[in-house]
Short mmCIF file of N, CA and C in Angstrom, two decimals:
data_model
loop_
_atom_site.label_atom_id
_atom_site.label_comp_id
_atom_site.label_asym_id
_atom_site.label_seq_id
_atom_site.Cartn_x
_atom_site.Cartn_y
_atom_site.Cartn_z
N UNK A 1 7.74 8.67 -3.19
CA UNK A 1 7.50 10.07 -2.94
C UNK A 1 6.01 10.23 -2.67
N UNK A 2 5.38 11.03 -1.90
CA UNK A 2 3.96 11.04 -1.57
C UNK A 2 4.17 12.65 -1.62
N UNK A 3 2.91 12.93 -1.84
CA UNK A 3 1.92 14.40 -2.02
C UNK A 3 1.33 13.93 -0.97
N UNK A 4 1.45 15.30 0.37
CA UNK A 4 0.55 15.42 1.61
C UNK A 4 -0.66 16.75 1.24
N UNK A 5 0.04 17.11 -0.19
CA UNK A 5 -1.08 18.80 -0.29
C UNK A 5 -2.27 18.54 -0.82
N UNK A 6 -3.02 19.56 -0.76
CA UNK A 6 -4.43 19.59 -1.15
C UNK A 6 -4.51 19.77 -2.73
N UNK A 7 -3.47 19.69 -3.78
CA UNK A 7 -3.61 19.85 -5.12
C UNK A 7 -2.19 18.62 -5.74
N UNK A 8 -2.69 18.27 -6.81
CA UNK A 8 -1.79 17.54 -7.87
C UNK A 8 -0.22 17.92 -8.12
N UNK A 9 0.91 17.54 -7.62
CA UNK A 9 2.20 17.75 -7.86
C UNK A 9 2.40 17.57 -9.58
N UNK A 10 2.81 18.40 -10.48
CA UNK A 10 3.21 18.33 -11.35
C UNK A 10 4.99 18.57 -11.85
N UNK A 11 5.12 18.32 -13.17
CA UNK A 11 6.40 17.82 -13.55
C UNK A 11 7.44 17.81 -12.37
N UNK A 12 7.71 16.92 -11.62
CA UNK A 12 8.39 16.93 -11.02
C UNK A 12 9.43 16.49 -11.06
N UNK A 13 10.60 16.92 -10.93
CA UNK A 13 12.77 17.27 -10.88
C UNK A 13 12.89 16.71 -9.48
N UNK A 14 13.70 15.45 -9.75
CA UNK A 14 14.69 15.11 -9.08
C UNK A 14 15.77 15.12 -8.89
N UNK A 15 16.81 15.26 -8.31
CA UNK A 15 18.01 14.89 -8.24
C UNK A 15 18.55 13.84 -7.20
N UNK A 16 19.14 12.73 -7.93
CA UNK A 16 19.88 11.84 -6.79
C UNK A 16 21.50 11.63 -6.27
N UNK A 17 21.85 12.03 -5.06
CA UNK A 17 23.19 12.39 -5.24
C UNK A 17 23.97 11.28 -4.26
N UNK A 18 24.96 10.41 -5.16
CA UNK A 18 25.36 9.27 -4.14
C UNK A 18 26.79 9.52 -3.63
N UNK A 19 27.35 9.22 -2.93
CA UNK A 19 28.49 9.72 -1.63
C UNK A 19 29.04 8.34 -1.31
N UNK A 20 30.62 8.97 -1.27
CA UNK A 20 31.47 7.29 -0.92
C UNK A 20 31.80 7.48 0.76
N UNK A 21 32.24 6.48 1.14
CA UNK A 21 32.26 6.14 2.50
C UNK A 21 32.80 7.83 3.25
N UNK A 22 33.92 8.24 2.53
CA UNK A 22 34.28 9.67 3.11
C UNK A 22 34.12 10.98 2.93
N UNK A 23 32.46 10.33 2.56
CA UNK A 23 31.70 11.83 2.12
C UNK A 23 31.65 12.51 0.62
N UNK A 24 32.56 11.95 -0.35
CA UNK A 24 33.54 12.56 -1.54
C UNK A 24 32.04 12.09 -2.54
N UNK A 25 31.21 13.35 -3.42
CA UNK A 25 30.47 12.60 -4.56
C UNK A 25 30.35 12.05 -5.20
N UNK A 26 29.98 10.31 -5.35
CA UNK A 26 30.68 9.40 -6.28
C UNK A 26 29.74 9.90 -7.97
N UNK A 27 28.31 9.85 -7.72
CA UNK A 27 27.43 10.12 -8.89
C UNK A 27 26.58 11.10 -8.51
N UNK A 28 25.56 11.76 -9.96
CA UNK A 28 24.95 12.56 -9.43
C UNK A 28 23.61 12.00 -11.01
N UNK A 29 22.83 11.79 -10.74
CA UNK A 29 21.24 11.74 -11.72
C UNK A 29 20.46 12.66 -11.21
N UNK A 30 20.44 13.76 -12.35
CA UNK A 30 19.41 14.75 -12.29
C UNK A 30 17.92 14.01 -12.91
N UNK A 31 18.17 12.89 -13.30
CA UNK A 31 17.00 12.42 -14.62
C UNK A 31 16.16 10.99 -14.20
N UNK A 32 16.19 10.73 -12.94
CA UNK A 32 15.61 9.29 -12.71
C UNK A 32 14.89 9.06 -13.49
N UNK A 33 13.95 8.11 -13.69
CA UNK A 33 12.90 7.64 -13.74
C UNK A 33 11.49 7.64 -12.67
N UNK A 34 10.91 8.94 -13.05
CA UNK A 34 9.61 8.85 -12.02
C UNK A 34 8.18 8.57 -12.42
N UNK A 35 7.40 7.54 -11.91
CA UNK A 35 6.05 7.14 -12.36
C UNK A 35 5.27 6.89 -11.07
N UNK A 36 4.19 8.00 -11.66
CA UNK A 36 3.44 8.70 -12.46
C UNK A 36 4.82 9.85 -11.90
N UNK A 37 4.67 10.62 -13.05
CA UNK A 37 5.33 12.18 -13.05
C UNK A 37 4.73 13.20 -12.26
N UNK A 38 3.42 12.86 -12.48
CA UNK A 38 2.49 13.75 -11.80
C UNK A 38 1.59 12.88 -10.81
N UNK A 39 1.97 13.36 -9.39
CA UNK A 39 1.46 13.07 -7.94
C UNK A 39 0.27 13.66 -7.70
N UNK A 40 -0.94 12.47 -7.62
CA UNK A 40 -2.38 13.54 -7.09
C UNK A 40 -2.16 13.86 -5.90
N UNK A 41 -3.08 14.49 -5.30
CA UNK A 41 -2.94 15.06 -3.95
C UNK A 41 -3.47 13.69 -3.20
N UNK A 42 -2.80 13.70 -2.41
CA UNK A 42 -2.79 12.49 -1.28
C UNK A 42 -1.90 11.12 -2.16
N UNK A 43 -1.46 11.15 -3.09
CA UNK A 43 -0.97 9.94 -3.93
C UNK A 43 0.52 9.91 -3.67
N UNK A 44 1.14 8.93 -4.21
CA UNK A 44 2.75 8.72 -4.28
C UNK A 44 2.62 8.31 -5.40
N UNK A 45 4.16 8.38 -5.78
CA UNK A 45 5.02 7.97 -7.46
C UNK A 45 6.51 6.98 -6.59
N UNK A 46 6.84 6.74 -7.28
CA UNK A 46 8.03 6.04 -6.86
C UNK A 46 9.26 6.55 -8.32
N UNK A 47 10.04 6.48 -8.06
CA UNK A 47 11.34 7.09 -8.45
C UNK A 47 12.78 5.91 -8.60
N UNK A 48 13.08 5.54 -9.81
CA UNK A 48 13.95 4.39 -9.95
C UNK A 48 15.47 5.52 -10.77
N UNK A 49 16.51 5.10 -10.10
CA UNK A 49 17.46 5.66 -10.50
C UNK A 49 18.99 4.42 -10.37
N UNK A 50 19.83 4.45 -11.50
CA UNK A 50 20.47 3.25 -11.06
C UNK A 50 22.09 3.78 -11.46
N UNK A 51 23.04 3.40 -10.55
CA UNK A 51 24.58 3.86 -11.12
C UNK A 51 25.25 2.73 -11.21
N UNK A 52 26.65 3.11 -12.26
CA UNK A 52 27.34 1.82 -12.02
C UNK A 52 28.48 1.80 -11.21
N UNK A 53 28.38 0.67 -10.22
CA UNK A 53 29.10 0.75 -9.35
C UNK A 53 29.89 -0.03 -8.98
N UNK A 54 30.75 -0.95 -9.59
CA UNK A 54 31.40 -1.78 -9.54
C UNK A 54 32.40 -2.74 -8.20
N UNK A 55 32.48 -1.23 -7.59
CA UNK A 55 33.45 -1.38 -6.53
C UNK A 55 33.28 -1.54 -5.13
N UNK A 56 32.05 -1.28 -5.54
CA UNK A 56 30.71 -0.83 -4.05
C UNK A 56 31.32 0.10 -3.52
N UNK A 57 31.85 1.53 -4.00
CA UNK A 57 31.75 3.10 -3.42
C UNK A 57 30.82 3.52 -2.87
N UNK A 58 29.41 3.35 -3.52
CA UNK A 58 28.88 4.14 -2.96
C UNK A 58 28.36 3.82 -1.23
N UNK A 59 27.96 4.24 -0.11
CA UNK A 59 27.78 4.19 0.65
C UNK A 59 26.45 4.60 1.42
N UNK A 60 26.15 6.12 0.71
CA UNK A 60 24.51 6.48 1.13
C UNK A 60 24.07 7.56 -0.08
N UNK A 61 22.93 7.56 -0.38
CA UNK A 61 22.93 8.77 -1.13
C UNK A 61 21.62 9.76 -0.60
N UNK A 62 21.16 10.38 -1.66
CA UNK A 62 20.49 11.91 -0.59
C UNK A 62 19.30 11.89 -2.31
N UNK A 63 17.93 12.35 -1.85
CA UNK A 63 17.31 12.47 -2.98
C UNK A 63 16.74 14.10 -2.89
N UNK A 64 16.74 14.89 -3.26
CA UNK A 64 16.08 15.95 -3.27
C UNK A 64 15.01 16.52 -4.04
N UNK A 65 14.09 17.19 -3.89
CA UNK A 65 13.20 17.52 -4.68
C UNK A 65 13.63 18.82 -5.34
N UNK A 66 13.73 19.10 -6.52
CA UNK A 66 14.22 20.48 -7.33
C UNK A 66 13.06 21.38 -7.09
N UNK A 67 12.12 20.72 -8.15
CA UNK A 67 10.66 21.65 -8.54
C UNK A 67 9.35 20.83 -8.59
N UNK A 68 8.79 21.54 -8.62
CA UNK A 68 7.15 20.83 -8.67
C UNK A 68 6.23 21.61 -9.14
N UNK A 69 4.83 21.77 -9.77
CA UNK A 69 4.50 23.03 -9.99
C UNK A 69 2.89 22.31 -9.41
N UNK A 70 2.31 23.11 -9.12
CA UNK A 70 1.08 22.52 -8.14
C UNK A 70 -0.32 23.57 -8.57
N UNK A 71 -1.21 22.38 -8.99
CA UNK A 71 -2.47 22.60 -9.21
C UNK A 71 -3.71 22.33 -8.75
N UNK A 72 -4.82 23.45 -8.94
CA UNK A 72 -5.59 22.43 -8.20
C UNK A 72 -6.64 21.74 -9.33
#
């Protein structure tokens, strides 16, 4: 994840939402793992999230940003 703004991204909410071959929601992690939590301005964090998947369902998933609260 990268910060393009001119101030520090704080607590930042993820959600990761993974999808089987015919679209149908296999998982959903509101709670990854993100480090640093807080993105300086111009910086990135990276974001680790893991499901179990035994069957290989999943197919693609989608990451969205919830919230962020931004300082300078």
């Amino acid at each position: 994840i990268t910060n393009d703004k001119p101030y520090e991204a704080l607590d930042l909410k993820l959600r990761i939402t993974t999808f089987t071959s015919n679209g149908s929601v296999f998982a959903v992690k509101d709670d990854p793992y993100i480090e640093p939590k807080n993105i300086p301005s111009k910086g990135s964090s990276y974001f680790y999230a893991s499901f179990s998947d035994p069957d290989k369902n999943i197919t693609r998933y989608e990451v969205k940003i919830l919230s962020a609260k931004g300082q300078y």
